[in-house]
Coordinates of C-alpha atoms in Angstrom, one line a residue:
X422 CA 5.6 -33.5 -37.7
X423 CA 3.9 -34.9 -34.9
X424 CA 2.7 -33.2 -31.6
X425 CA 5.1 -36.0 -29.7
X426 CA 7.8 -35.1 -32.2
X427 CA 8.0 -31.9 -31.2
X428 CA 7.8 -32.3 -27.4
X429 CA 11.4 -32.1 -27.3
X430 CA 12.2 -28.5 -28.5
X431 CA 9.4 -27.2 -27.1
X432 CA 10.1 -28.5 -23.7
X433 CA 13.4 -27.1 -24.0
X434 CA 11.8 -23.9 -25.2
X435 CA 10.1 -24.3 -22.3
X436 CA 13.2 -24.6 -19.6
X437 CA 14.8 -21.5 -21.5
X438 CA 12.0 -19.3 -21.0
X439 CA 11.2 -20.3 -17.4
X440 CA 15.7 -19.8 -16.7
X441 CA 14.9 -16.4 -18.2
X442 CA 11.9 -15.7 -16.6
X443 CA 13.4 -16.8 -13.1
X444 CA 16.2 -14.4 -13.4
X445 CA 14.1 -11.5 -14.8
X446 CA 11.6 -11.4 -12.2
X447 CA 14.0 -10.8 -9.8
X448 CA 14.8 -7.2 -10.0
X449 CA 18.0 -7.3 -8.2
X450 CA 19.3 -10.7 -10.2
X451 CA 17.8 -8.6 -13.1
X452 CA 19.9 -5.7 -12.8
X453 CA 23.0 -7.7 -11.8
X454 CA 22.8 -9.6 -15.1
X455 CA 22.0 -6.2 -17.1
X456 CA 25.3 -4.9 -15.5
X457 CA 27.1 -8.2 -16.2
X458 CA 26.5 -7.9 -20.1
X459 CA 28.3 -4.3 -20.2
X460 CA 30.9 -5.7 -17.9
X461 CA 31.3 -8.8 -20.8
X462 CA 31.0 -6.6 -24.0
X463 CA 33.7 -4.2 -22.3
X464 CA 36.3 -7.1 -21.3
X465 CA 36.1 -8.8 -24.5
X466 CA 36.2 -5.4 -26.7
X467 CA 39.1 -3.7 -24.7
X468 CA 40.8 -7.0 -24.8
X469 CA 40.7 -7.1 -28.5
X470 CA 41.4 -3.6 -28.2
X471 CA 44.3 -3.6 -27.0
X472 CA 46.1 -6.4 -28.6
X473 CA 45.5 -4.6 -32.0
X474 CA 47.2 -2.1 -30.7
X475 CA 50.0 -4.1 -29.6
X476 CA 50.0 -5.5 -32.7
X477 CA 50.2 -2.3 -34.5
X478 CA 53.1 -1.1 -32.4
X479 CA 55.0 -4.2 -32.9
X480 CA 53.8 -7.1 -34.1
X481 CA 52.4 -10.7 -32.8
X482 CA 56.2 -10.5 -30.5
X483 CA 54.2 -7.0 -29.4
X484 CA 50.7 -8.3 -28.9
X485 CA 52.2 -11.6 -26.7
X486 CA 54.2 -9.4 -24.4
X487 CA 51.0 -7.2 -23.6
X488 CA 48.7 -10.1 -23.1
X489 CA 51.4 -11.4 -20.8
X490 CA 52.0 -7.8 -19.1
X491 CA 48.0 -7.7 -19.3
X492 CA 47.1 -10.8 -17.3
X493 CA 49.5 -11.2 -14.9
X494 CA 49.3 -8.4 -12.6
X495 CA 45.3 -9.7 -12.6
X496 CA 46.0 -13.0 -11.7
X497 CA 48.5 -11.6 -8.6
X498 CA 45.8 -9.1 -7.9
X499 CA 42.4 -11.8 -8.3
X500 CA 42.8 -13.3 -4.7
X501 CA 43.6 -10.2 -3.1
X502 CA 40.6 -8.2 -4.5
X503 CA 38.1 -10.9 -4.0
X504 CA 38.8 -10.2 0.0
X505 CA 36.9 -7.2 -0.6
X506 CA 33.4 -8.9 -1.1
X507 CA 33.7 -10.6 2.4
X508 CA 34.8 -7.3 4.7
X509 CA 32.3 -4.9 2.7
X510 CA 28.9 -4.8 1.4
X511 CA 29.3 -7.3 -2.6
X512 CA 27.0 -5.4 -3.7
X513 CA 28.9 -1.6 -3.2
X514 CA 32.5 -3.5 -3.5
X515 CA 30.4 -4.4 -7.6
X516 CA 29.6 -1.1 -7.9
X517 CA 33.2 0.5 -7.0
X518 CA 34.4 -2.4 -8.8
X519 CA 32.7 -1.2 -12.1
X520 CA 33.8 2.7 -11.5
X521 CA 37.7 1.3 -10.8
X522 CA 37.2 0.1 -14.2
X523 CA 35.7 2.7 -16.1
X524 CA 38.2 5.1 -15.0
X525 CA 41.0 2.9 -16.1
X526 CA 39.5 2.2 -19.3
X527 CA 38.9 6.3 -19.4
X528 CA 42.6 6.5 -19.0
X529 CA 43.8 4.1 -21.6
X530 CA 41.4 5.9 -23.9
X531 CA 42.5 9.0 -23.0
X532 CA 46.2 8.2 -23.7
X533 CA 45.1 6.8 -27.0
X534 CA 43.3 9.4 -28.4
X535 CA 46.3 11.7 -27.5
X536 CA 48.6 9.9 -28.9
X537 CA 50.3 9.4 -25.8
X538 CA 53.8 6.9 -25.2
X539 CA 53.0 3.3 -25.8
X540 CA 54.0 2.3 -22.2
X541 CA 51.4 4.0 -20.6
X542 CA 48.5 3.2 -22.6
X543 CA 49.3 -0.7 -21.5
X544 CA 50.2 0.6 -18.4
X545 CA 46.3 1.7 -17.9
X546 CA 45.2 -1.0 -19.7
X547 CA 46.7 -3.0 -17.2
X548 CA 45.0 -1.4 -14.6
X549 CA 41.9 -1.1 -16.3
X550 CA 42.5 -5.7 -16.8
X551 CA 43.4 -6.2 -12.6
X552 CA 39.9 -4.4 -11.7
X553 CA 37.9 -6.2 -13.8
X554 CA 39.1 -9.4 -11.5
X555 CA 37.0 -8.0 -8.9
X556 CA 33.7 -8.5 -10.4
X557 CA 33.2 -12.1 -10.6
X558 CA 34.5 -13.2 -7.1
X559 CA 32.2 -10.6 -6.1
X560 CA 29.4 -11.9 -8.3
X561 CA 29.8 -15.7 -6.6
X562 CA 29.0 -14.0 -3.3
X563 CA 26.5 -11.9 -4.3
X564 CA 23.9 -13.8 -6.8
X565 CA 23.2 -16.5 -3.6
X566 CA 22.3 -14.0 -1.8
X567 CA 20.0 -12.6 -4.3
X568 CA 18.1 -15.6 -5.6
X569 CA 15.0 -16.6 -3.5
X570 CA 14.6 -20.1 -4.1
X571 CA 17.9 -22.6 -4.0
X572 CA 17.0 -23.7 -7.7
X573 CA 17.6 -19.7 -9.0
X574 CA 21.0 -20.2 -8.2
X575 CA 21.9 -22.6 -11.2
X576 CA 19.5 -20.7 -12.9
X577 CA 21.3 -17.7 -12.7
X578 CA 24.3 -19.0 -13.3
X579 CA 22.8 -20.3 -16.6
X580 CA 21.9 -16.8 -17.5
X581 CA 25.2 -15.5 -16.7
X582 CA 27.0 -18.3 -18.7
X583 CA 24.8 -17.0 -21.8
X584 CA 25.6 -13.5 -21.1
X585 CA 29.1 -14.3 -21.4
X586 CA 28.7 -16.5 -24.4
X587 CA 26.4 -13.9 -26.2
X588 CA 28.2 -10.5 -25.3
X589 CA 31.5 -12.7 -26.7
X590 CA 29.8 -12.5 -29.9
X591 CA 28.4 -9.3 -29.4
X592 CA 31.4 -7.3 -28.1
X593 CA 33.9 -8.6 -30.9
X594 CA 31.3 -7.1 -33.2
X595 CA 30.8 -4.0 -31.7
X596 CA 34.7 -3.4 -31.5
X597 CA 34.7 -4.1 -35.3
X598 CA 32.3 -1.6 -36.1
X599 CA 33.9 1.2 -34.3
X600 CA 37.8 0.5 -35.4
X601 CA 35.9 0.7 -38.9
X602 CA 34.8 4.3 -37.8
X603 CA 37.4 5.5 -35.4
X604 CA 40.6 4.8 -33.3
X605 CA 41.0 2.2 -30.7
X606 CA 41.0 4.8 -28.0
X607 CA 37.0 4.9 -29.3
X608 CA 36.8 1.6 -28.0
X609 CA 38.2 1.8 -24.1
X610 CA 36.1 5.6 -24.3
X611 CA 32.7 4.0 -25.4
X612 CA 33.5 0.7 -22.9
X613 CA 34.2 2.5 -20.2
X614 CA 31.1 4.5 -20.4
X615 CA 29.2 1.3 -20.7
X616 CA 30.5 -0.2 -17.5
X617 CA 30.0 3.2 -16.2
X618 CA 26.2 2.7 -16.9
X619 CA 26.3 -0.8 -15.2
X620 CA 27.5 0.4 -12.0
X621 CA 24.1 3.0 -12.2
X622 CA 22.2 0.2 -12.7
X623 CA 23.5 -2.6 -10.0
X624 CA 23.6 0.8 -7.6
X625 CA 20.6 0.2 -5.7
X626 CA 21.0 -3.5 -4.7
X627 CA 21.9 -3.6 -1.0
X628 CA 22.2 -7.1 -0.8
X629 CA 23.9 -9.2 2.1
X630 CA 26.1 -7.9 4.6
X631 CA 30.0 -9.0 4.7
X632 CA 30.4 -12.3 5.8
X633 CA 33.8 -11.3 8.1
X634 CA 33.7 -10.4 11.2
X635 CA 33.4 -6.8 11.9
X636 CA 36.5 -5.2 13.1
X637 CA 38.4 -8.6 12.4
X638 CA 41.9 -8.0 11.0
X639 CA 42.5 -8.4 7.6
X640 CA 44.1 -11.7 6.7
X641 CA 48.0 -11.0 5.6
X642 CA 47.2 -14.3 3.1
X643 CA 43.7 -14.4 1.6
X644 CA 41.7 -17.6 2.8
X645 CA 40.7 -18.4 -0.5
X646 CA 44.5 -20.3 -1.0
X647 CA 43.8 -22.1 2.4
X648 CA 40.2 -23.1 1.1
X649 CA 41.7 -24.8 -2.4
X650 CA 44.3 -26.6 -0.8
X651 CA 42.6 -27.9 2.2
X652 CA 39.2 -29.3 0.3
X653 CA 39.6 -31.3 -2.0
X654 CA 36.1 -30.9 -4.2
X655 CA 36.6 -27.6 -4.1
X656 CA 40.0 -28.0 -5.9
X657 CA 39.2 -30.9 -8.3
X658 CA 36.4 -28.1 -9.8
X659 CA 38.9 -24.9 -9.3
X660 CA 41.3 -27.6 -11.9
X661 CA 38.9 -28.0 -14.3
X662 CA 37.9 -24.1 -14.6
X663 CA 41.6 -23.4 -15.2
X664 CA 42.1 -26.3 -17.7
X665 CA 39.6 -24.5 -19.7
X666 CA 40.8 -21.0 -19.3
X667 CA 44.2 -22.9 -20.8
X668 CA 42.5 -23.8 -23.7
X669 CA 40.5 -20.4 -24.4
X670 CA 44.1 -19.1 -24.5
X671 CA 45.3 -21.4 -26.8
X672 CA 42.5 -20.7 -28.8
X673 CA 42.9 -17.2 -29.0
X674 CA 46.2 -17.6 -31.6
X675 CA 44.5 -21.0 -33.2
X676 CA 41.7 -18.7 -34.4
X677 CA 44.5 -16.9 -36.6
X678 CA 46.5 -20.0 -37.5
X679 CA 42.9 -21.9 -38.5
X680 CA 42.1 -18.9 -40.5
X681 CA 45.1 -18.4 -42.1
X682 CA 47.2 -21.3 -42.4
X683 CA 44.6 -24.2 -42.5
X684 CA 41.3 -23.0 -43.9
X685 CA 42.5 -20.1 -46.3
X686 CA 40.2 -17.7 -45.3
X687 CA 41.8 -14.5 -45.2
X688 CA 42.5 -12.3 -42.2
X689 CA 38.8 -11.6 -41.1
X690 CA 38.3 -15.8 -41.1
X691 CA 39.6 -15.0 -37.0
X692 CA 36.8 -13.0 -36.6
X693 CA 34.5 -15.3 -37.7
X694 CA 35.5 -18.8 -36.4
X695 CA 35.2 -16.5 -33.1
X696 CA 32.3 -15.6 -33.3
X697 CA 31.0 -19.3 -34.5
X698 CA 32.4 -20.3 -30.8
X699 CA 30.2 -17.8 -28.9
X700 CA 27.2 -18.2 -31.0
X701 CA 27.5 -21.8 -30.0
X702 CA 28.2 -20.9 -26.2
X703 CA 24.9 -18.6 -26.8
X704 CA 22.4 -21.5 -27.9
X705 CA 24.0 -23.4 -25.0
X706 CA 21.5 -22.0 -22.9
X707 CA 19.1 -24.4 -24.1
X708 CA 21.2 -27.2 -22.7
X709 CA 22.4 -25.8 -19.7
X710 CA 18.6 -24.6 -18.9
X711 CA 18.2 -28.3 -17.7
X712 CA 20.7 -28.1 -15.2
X713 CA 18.5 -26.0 -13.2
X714 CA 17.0 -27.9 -10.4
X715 CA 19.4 -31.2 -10.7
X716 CA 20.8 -32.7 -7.9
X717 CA 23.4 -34.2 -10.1
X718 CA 25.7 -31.8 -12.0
X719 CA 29.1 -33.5 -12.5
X720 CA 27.3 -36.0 -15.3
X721 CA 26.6 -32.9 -17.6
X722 CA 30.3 -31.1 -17.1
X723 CA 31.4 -35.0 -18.3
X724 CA 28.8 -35.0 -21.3
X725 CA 30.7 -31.7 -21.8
X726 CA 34.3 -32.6 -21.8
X727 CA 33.1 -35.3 -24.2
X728 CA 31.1 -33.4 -27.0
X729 CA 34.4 -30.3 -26.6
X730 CA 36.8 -32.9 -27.6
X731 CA 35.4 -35.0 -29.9
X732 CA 34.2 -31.5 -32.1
X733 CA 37.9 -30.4 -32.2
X734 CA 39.2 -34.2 -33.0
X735 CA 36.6 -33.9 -36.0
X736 CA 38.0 -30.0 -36.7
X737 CA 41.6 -31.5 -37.0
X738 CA 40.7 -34.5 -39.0
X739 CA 38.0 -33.1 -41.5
X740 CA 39.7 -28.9 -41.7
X741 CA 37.0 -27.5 -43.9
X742 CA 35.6 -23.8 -43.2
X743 CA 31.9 -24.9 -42.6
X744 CA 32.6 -28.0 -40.5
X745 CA 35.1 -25.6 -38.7
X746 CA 32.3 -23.3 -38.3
X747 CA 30.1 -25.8 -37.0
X748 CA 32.0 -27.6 -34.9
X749 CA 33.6 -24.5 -33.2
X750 CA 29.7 -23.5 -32.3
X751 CA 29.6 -27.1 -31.0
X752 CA 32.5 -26.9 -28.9
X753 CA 31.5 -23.6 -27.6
X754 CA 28.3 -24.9 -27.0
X755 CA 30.1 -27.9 -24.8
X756 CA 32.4 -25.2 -22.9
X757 CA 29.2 -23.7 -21.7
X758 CA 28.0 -26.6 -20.3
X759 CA 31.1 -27.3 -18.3
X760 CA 31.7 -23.7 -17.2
X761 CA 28.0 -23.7 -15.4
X762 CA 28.2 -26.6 -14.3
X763 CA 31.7 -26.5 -13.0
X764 CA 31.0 -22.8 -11.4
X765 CA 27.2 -23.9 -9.8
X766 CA 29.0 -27.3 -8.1
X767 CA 31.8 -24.8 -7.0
X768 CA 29.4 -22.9 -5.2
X769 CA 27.4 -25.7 -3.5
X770 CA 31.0 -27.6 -2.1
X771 CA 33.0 -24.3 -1.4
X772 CA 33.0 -23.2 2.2
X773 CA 30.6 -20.0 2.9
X774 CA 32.8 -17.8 4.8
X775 CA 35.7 -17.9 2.4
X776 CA 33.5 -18.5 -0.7
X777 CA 34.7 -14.9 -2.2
X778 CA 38.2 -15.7 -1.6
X779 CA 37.9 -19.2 -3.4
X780 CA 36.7 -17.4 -6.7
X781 CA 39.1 -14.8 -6.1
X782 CA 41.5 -17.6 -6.5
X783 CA 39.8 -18.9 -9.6
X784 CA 39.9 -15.2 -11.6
X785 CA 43.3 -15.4 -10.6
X786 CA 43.9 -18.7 -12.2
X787 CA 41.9 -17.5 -15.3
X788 CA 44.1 -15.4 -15.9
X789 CA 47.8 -16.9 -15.7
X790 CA 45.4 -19.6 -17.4
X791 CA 45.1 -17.3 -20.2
X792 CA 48.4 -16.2 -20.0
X793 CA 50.0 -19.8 -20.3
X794 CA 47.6 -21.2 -23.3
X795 CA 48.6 -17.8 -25.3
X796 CA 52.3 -18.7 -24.6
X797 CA 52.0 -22.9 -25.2
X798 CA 49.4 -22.7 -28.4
X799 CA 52.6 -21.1 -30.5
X800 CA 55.0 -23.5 -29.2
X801 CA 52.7 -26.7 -29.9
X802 CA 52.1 -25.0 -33.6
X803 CA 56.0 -24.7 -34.1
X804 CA 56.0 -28.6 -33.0
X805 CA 53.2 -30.0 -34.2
X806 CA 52.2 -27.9 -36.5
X807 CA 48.1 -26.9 -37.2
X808 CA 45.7 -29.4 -37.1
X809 CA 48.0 -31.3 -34.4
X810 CA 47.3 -28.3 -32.3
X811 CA 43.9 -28.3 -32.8
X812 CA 43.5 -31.4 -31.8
X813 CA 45.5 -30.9 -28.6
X814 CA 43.0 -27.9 -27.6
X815 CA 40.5 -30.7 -27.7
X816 CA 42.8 -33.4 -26.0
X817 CA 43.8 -30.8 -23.1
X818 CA 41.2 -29.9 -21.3
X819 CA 39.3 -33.6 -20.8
X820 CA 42.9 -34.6 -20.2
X821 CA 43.9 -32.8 -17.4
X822 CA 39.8 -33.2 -15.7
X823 CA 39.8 -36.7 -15.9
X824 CA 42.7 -36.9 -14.2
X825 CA 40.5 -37.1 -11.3
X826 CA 38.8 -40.4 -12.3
X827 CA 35.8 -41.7 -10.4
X828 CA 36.2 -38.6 -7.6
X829 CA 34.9 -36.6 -10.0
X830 CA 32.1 -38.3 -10.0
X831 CA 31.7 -38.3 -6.1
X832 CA 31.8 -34.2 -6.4
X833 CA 27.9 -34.0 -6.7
X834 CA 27.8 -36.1 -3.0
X835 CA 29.6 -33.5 -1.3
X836 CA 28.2 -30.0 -3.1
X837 CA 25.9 -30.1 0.3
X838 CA 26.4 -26.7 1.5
X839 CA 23.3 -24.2 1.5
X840 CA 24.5 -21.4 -0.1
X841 CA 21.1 -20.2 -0.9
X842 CA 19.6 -20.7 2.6
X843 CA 22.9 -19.8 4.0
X844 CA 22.6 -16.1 2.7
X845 CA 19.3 -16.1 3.3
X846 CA 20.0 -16.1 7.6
X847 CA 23.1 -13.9 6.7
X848 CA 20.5 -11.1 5.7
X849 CA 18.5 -11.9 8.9
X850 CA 19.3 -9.1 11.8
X851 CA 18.8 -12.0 14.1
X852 CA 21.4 -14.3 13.0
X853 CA 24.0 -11.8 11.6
X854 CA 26.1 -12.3 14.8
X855 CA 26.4 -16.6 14.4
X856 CA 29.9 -17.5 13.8
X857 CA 30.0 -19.1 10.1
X858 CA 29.9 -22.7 11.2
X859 CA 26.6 -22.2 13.1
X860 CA 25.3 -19.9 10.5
X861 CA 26.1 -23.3 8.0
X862 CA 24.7 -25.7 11.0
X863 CA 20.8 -23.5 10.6
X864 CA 21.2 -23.4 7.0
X865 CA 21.2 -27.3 6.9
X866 CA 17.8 -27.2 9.4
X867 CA 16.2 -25.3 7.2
X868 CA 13.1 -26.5 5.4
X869 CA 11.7 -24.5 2.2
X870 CA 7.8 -24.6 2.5
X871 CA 5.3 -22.2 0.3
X872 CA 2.4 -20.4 0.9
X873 CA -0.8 -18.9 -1.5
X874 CA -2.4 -15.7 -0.6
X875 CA -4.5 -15.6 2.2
X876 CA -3.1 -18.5 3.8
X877 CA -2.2 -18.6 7.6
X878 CA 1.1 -20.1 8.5
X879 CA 1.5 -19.0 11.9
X880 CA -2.7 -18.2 13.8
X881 CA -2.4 -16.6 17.2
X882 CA -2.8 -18.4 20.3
X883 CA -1.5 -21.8 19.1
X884 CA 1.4 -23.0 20.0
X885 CA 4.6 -22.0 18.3
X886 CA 7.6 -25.2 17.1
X887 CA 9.0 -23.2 14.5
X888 CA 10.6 -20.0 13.6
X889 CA 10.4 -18.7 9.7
X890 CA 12.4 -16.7 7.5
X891 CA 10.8 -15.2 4.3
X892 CA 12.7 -15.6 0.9
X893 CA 9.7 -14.3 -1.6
X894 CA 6.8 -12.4 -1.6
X895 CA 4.7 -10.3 1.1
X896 CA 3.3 -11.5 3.9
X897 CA 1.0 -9.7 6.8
X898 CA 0.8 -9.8 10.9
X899 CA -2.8 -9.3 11.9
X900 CA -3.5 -8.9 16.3
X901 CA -6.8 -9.5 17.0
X902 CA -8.4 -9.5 13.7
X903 CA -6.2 -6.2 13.0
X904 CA -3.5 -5.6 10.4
X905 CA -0.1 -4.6 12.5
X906 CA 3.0 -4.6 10.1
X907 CA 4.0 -6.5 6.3
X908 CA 6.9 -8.4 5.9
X909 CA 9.0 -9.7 2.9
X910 CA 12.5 -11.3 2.0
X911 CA 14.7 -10.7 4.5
X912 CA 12.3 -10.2 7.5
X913 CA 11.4 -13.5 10.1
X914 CA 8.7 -14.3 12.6
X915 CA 7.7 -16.8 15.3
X916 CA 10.9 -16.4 17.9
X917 CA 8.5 -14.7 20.6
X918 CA 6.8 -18.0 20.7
X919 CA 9.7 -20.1 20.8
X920 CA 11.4 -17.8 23.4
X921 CA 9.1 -17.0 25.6
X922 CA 7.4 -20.6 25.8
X923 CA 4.5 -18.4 25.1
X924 CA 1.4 -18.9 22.1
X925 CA 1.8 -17.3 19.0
X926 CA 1.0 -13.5 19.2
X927 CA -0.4 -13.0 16.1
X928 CA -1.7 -14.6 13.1
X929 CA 0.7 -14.3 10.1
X930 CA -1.0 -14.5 6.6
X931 CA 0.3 -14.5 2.7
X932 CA -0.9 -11.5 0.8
X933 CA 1.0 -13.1 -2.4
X934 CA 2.4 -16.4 -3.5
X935 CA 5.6 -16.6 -0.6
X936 CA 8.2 -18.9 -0.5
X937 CA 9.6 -19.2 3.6
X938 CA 12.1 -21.1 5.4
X939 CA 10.9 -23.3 8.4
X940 CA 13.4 -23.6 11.1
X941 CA 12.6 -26.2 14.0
X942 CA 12.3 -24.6 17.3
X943 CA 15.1 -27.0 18.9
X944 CA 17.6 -25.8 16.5
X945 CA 16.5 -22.2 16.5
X946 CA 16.4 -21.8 20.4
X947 CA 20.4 -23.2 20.6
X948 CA 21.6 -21.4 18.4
X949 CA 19.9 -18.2 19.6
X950 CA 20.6 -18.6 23.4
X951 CA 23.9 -20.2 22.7
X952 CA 25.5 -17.1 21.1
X953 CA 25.8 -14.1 23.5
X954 CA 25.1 -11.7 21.3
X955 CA 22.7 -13.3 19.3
X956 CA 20.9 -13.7 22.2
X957 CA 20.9 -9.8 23.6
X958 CA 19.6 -8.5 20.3
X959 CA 17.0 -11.3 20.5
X960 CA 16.1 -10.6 24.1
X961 CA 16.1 -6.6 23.1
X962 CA 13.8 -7.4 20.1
X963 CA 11.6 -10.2 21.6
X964 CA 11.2 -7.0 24.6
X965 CA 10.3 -4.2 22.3
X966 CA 7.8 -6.1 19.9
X967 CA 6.1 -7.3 23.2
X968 CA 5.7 -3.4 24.6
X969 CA 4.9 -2.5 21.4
X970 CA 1.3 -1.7 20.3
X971 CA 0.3 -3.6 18.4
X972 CA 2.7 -6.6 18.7
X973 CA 4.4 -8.9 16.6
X974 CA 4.4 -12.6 16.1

């Protein structure tokens, strides 16, 4: 094999480890993702969980009715929940998120293992289902603000996409080995100590500050409904995530019916075409690793839509158990590429301020989603029969996208929105005040820049035109050849100048590799004196770093 041969997996050996490597030296990314995978393994094991128990109780009649009885209280609840992340800290609303869960999944395991009445273990499994939808609203609002380039954002939502993908193989596995040693109630006891451990470990992220008002009222109707029906990118993309959600519920009962009625492979043949689907969702990563950095996203869901239905068109046509294997690693494969690139484009076109509440909306779609492909899969088999449903799970979800046509296409020219520089100026003192349409307005004026150690971007006495905000690394303020404060994400410098009319104060050098923000001073100075109190706290702080000794920039 030649050295040009091989260019190919090695380059994309290459994108996975610098997507991973991205994510991992960012602590707090780090930690949300850690958290994340106990989050997956519990949702996916309790869920399994609990339909066996169903199942147990009274058959596949049982196990319908509680995934019904399961899903939809979450999918009323979704939208209402993912207010939370915009009138408190995401990153403590996470954290009671994960406890609310826990304690519900304590409950249900509590119940269990006393042999408790059969309506209230689903009763706290409901529960324990409706606060898990507050985790990923919370997580769309949270990861932007975390990442420190614009290009970790789809790199992070790669990661995530594999989490989910790996822990789906992972958590299915884990719940197999304990039912072998124990009671289900084993499983909610040991997942809710799991996600009990994630909410230790996301505990110390501060990140950004609400994006409501403070002291607004609460909205009687969450803006996340307004956000879906007034934009119309926004709800071509929140369409396609719930087309697939349709099909991951029909798939749930065509795992059984492949398994059992088509492939002759015995009751644990489920278990396995399942996990074939998130092993191939799992080396997706090396697929959706390229995303990272594109301008152009909406090309790749396509390519997606196209490789998902042409594996299950194969599946129905050629029903064998290692081309069912395969292909079912392809498709999942495929439904990774979509989901990221679906939930990365929904990020860039959504509007900031309401950003939580459109997600919100989406976790509530998942989950009548769910809900409705567990209820249509055994009517289509009734109809149809089989393969014919197999091949609709293909049909269905490139069916229902494409209904869009070419403005699909035009999605990637309006995902313009900043999200990344827009949480960046969120977590600025300075600019916490701005209404969210100037907040937006900056973020577009914004202009990334880097900087190696030692190197000056601001020298005292010149004259100042910008105004910088830091999203990497440490930086110094030296007064007359002396050291006066550090700085790093989250802190700015240069408004004295721009302010005052006045030459820089100090010289501002890199002590590492930094990544900043430029921010014309014509911009800057609007939307600073423009906004009362914007501009008190900048008159307070431009007065007190002044009389200060030493000074700043």
């Amino acid at each position: 094999m030649t050295a040009a041969s091989m260019g190919g997996p090695w380059r994309h050996a290459a994108q996975v480890g610098s997507v991973l490597g991205t994510v991992w030296r960012n602590p707090e990314l780090r930690r949300t993702q850690i958290a994340l995978a106990a989050f997956h393994c519990a949702e996916w094991s309790v869920w399994i969980a609990m339909l066996l128990v169903a199942y147990e109780h009274g058959g596949a009649t049982a196990s319908g009715i509680v995934a019904v009885v399961q899903l939809v209280p979450a999918a009323l609840f979704a939208p209402f929940a993912a207010t939370l992340a915009e009138r408190r800290r995401p990153a403590r609303v996470l954290v009671w998120g994960y406890v609310a869960q826990a304690a519900a999944m304590g409950a249900t395991a509590a119940v269990l293992l006393v042999h408790g009445p059969f309506v209230a273990v689903v009763a706290c499994g409901a529960v324990a289902a409706t606060a898990v939808t507050i985790t990923r609203p919370t997580m769309a609002v949270l990861v932007p603000a975390l990442a420190r380039h614009p290009a970790d954002l789809t790199a992070a939502n790669v990661v995530t996409g594999a989490n989910e993908a790996v822990t789906m193989l992972v958590g299915p596995a884990v719940t197999g080995v304990v039912l072998a040693l124990a009671a289900p109630g084993a499983v909610f006891g040991l997942m809710g100590v799991l996600v009990l451990l994630g909410a230790v470990v996301v505990a110390p992220i501060r990140g950004p500050r609400p994006s409501s008002v403070p002291g607004a009222p609460a909205p009687f109707w969450p803006a996340g409904f307004g956000a879906v029906a007034r934009e119309p990118a926004t709800r071509r993309l929140v369409g396609i995530v719930g087309a697939e959600y349709v099909t991951l519920g029909m798939l749930d009962v065509l795992y059984v019916v492949l398994a059992l009625a088509v492939l002759d492979m015995g009751a644990s043949g489920a278990g396995y075409l399942n996990a074939a689907f998130g092993l191939g969702g799992a080396v997706g990563i090396v697929v959706t690793a390229s995303l990272v950095g594109r301008r152009r996203l909406m090309p790749a869901v396509l390519t997606g839509l196209v490789v998902w239905a042409a594996a299950f068109a194969v599946l129905a046509a050629w029903p064998t158990v290692g081309g069912a294997l395969l292909l079912l690693a392809v498709a999942g494969g495929a439904r990774s590429l979509v989901d990221v690139g679906s939930r990365t484009l929904l990020q860039r076109t959504s509007p900031p301020n309401v950003l939580a509440g459109v997600f919100g909306v989406l976790e509530g779609l998942q989950a009548a989603a769910l809900a409705l492909g567990s209820l249509l899969a055994p009517l289509v088999i009734a109809v149809l029969g089989g393969r014919a449903a197999v091949l609709t799970v293909g049909l269905l979800l490139p069916a229902l996208a494409l209904t869009g046509g070419r403005r699909l296409l035009a999605l990637d020219a309006s995902a313009h929105v900043p999200v990344v520089e827009l949480a960046l100026l969120r977590s600025l003192r300075l600019f916490a005040d701005l209404p969210a349409p100037e907040l937006e307005a900056l973020a577009r004026d914004l202009r990334p820049m880097s900087a190696v150690p030692g190197e000056a971007i601001v020298t005292q006495g010149e004259v100042g035109d910008r105004y910088y905000a830091i999203a990497d690394g440490t930086l110094e303020a030296i007064e007359d050849g002396i050291a006066t404060r550090t700085m790093g994400r989250g802190d700015g410098f240069g408004e004295i100048a721009l302010l005052r009319d006045i030459p820089r104060t100090a010289t501002v050098r890199a002590i590492t590799p930094a990544h900043l923000f430029a921010l014309d001073r014509a911009p800057f100075v609007e939307a600073v004196t423009g906004h009362p109190a914007t501009r008190r706290f900048a008159a307070a702080i431009t007065a007190e770093r002044l009389s200060e000794a030493p000074a700043s920039s």
